[in-house]
XYZ file of C-alpha atoms in Angstrom:
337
model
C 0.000 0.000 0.000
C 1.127 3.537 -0.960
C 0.333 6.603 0.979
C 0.766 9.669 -0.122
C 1.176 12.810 2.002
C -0.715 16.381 1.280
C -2.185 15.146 -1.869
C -4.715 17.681 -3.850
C -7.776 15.976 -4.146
C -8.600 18.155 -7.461
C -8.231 15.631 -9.922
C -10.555 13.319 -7.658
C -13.744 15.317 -7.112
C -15.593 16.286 -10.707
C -16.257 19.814 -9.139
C -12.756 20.353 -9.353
C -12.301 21.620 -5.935
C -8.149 21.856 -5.047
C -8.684 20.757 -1.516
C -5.758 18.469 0.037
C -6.364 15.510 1.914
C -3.469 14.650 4.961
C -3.079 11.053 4.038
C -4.090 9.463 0.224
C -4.044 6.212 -1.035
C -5.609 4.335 -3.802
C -6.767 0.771 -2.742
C -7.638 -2.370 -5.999
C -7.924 -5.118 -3.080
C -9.817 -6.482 -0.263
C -6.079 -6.708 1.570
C -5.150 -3.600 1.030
C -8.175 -1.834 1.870
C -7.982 -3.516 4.889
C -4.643 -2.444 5.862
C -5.616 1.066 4.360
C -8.576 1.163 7.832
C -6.058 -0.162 10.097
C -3.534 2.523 8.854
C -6.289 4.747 9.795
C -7.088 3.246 12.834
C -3.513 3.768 14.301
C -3.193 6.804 13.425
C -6.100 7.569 15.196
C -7.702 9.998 12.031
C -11.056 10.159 10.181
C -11.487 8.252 7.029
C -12.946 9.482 3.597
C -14.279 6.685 0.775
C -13.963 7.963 -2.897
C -15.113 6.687 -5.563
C -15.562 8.810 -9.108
C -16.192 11.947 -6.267
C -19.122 13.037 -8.461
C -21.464 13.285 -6.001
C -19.433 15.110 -2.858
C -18.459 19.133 -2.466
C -15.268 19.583 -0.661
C -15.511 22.589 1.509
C -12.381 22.282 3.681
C -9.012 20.835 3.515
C -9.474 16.603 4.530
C -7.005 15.743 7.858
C -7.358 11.851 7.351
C -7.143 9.581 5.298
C -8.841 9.758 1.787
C -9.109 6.207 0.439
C -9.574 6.114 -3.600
C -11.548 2.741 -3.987
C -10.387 0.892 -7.648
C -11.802 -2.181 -6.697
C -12.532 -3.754 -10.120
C -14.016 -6.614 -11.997
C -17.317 -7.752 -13.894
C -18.616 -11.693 -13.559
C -21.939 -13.394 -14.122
C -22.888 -15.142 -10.905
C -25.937 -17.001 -12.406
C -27.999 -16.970 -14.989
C -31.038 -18.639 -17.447
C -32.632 -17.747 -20.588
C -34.863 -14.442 -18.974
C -32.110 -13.185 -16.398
C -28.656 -12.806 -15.781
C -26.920 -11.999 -12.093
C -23.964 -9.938 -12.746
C -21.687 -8.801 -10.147
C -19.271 -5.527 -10.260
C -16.806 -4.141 -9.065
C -17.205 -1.064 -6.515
C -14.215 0.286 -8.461
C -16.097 0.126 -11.699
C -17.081 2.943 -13.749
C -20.631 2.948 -13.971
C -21.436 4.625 -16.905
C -18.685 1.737 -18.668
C -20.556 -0.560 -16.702
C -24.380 0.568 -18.318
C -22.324 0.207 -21.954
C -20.822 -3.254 -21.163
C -24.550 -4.475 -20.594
C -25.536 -3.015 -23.682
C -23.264 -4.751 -25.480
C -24.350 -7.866 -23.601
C -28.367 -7.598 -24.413
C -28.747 -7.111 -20.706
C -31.357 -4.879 -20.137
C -32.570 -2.995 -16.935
C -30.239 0.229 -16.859
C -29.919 1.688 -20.019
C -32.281 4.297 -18.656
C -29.095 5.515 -16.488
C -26.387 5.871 -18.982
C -23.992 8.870 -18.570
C -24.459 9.029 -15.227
C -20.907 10.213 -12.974
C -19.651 8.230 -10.599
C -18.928 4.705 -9.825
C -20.953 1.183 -9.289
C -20.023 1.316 -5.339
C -22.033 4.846 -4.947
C -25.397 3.613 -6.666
C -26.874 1.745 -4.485
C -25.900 4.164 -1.795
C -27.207 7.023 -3.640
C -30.230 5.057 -5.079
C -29.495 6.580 -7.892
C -31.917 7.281 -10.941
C -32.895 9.000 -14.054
C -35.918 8.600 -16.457
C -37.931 6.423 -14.837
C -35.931 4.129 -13.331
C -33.331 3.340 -9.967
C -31.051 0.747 -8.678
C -33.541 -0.322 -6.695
C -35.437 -1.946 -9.780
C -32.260 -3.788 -10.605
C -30.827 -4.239 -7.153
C -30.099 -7.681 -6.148
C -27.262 -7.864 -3.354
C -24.444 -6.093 -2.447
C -21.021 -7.159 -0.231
C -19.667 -4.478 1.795
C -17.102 -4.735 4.210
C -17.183 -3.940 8.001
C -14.850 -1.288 8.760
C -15.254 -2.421 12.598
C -14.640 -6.043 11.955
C -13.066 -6.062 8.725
C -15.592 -8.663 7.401
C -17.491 -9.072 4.042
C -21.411 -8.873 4.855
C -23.768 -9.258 2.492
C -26.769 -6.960 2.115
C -30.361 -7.653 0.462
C -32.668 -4.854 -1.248
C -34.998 -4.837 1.866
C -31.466 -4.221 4.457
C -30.654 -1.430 2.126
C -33.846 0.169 2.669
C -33.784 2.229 -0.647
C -35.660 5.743 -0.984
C -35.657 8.956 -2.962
C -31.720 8.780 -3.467
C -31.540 6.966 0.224
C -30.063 4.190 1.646
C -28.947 2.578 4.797
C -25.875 3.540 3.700
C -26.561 7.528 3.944
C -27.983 7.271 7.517
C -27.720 4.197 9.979
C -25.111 2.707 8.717
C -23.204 6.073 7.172
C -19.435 5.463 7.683
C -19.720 2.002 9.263
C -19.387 0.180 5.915
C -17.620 0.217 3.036
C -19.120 -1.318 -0.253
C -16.837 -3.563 -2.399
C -18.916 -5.410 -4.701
C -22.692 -4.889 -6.009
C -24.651 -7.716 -7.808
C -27.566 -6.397 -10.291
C -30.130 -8.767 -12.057
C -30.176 -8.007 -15.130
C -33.212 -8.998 -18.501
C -32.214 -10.819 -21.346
C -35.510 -9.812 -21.994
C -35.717 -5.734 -22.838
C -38.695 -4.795 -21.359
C -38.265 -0.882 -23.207
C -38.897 2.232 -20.646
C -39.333 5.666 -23.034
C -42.101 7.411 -21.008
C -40.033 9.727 -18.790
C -38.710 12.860 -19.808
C -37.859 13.737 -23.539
C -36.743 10.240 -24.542
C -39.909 9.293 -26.701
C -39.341 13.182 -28.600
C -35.318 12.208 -28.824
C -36.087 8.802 -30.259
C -38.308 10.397 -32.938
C -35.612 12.315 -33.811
C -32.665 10.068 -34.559
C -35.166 8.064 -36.519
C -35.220 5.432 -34.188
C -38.622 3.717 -34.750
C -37.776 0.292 -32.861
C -35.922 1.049 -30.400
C -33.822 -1.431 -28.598
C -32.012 -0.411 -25.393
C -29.523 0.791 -27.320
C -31.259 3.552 -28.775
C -32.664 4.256 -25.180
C -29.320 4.493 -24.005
C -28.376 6.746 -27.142
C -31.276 8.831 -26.134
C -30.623 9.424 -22.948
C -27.047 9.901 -23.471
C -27.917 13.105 -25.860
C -30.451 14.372 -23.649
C -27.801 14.260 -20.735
C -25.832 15.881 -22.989
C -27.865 18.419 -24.126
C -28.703 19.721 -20.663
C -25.767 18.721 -18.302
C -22.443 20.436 -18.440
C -19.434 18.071 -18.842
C -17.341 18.177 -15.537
C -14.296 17.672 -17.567
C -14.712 21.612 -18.917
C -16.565 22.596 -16.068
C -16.573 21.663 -12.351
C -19.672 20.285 -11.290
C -21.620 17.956 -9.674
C -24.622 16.910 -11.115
C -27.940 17.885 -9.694
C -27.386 19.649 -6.670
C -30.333 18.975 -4.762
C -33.033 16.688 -4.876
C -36.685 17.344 -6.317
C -38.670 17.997 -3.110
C -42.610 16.320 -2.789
C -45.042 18.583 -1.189
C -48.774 17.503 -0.424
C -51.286 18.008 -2.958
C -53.119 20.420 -1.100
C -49.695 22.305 -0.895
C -49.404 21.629 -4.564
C -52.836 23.087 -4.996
C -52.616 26.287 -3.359
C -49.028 26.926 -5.005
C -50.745 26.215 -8.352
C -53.501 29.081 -7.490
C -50.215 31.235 -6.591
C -48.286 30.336 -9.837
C -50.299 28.355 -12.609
C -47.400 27.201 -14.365
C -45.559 25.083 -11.735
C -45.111 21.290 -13.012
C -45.713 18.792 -10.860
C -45.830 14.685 -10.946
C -48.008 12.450 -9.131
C -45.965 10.205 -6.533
C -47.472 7.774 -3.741
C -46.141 10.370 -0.989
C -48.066 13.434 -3.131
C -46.558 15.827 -5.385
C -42.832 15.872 -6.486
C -42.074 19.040 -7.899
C -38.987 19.980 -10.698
C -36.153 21.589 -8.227
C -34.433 22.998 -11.453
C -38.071 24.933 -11.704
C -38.464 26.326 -8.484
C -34.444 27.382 -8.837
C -34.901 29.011 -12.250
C -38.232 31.192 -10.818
C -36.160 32.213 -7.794
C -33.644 33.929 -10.703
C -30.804 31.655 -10.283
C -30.346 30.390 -13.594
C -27.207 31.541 -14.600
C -26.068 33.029 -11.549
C -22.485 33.572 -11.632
C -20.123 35.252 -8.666
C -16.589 35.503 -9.257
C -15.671 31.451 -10.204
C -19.107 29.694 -8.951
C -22.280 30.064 -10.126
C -25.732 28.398 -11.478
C -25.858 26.483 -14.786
C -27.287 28.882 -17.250
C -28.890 25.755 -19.179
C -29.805 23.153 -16.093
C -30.551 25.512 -12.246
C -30.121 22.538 -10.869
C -26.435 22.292 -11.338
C -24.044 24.101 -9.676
C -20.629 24.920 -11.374
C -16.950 25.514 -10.431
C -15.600 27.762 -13.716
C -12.162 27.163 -11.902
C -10.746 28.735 -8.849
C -13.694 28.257 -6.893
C -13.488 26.456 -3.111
C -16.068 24.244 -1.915
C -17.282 26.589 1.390
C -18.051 29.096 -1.491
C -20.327 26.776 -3.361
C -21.697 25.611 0.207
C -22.810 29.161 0.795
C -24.237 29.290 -2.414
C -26.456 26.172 -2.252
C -27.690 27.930 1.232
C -28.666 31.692 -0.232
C -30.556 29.529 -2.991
C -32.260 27.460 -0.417
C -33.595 30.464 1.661
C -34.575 32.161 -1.687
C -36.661 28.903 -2.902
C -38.170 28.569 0.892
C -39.373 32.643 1.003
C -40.839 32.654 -2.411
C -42.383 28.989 -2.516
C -42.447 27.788 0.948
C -40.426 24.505 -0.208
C -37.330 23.297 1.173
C -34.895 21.873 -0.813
C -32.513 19.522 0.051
C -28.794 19.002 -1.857
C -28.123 15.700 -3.452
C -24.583 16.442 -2.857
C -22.814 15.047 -0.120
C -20.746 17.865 1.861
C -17.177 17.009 3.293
């Protein structure tokens, strides 16, 4: 195991922030990861899990040890004629991940193509675009004990999965470390195209079959279209999560202003945040080297200089701006450190 010293985490975090972390190593086995905690452990200092770091803002300098997971590999674990169990990597990439199943016929997350990050964040995240999570694909995961240093498995139902929850992001935040998720996967494309602007996008590449291939095309442009690549400028995704309000809520805003969207969920009303961001008058916003997306409000950018507590402060004026004007409050997606 190599550790590194007062390393700049800015080539690790897609927002680009140039925060430095007091210890750094980079881990691509169970036996090193292990002696990466106990490392940790004697030296009696906090620990911080990477993985593609596109879903954290750093806001301070890190004064522990910042482990870079690259645990990698992708096997089948079972499969018949309708299904296929596939296990990955934590390591992974998971938007190389969505194309290798592509390529395989295996169907289920084409839906989520281009998004950052790696396989070992989704199901902590729950993540999900156009009409589809993990959860709908989820079928184990192995993480490992940083108390014990054990493998445990996990099912769906110990996860307990939400709106971009997990067990993972509460009860369990910081007491495990996942190294390995297992997905079940169709051999059988059961075609999702009724979320969003991927029926509209289809029609216009000509795609009048499509297979998940064109979904994933689709989606891909869409993504594209909207979301600003963190390789040109630092960013992290959405920044916060769509909020749900109660219809009656929902009502009485819609008496207030007519044109706010809303969708239909079991717990009431989920409203757009990027919406209730863009009537606030953030769209873009720009101070000195942070500012608002002038294409997607929900996204939050680094143009290049800018630190983390800047953008944290940001996030917080927009908040209080969206909660005096709309009586919502939103909360961020993004994961402060």
């Amino acid at each position: 195991m190599n550790i590194q010293e007062n390393t700049s985490l800015k080539p690790y975090n897609t927002f680009g922030i140039d925060a430095k972390a007091r210890f750094f190593t980079k881990v691509s086995g169970l036996a090193e990861l292990k002696e990466a905690l106990l490392f940790a452990e004697a030296q009696t200092i906090p620990i911080l899990i990477l993985g593609g770091g596109s879903n954290i803002l750093l806001t301070q300098d890190f004064m522990g040890l910042v482990i870079k997971l690259e645990l990698k590999g992708i096997k089948v674990v079972e499969e018949d004629s309708e299904k296929v169990l596939v296990s990955v990597g934590a390591g992974e990439n998971w938007h190389e991940f969505v194309l290798y199943a592509i390529a395989q016929n295996w169907a289920g997350i084409e839906n989520l193509s281009l998004i950052p990050g790696t396989v070992g964040a989704s199901p902590m995240q729950n993540i999900g675009a156009y009409g589809v999570e993990i959860q709908q694909v989820f079928h184990h995961l192995r993480a490992l004990n940083r108390k014990t240093l054990e493998l445990e498995t996990f099912s769906a139902e110990e996860c307990q999965f939400g709106y971009r929850e997990s067990v993972f992001k509460h009860r369990l935040k910081d007491k495990y470390i996942i190294c390995e998720v297992v997905f079940q996967l169709s051999k059988i494309p059961l075609i999702n195209i009724s979320y969003g602007a991927i029926k509209d996008t289809l029609v216009e590449m000509k795609a009048e079959n499509p297979g998940i291939k064109e979904v994933s095309d689709a989606v891909i442009a869409i993504r594209q279209s909207k979301l600003p690549n963190p390789s040109e400028i630092g960013n992290a995704g959405s920044f916060f999560k769509n909020p749900t309000i109660s219809e009656s809520t929902f009502e009485k805003l819609k008496d207030q202003f007519p044109e706010i969207p809303g969708y239909k969920i079991e717990e009431g009303i989920k409203v757009p945040a990027a919406w209730l961001i863009d009537q606030a008058g953030w769209k873009g916003f720009r101070r000195n080297d942070i500012g608002v997306h002038n294409k997607q409000a929900l996204v939050l950018v680094n143009f290049g200089k800018g630190k983390g507590k800047e953008i944290q402060e940001l996030s917080q004026e927009i908040q209080q701006s969206v909660e005096e004007k709309f009586g919502i409050k939103l909360s961020p997606e993004v994961n402060f450190i």
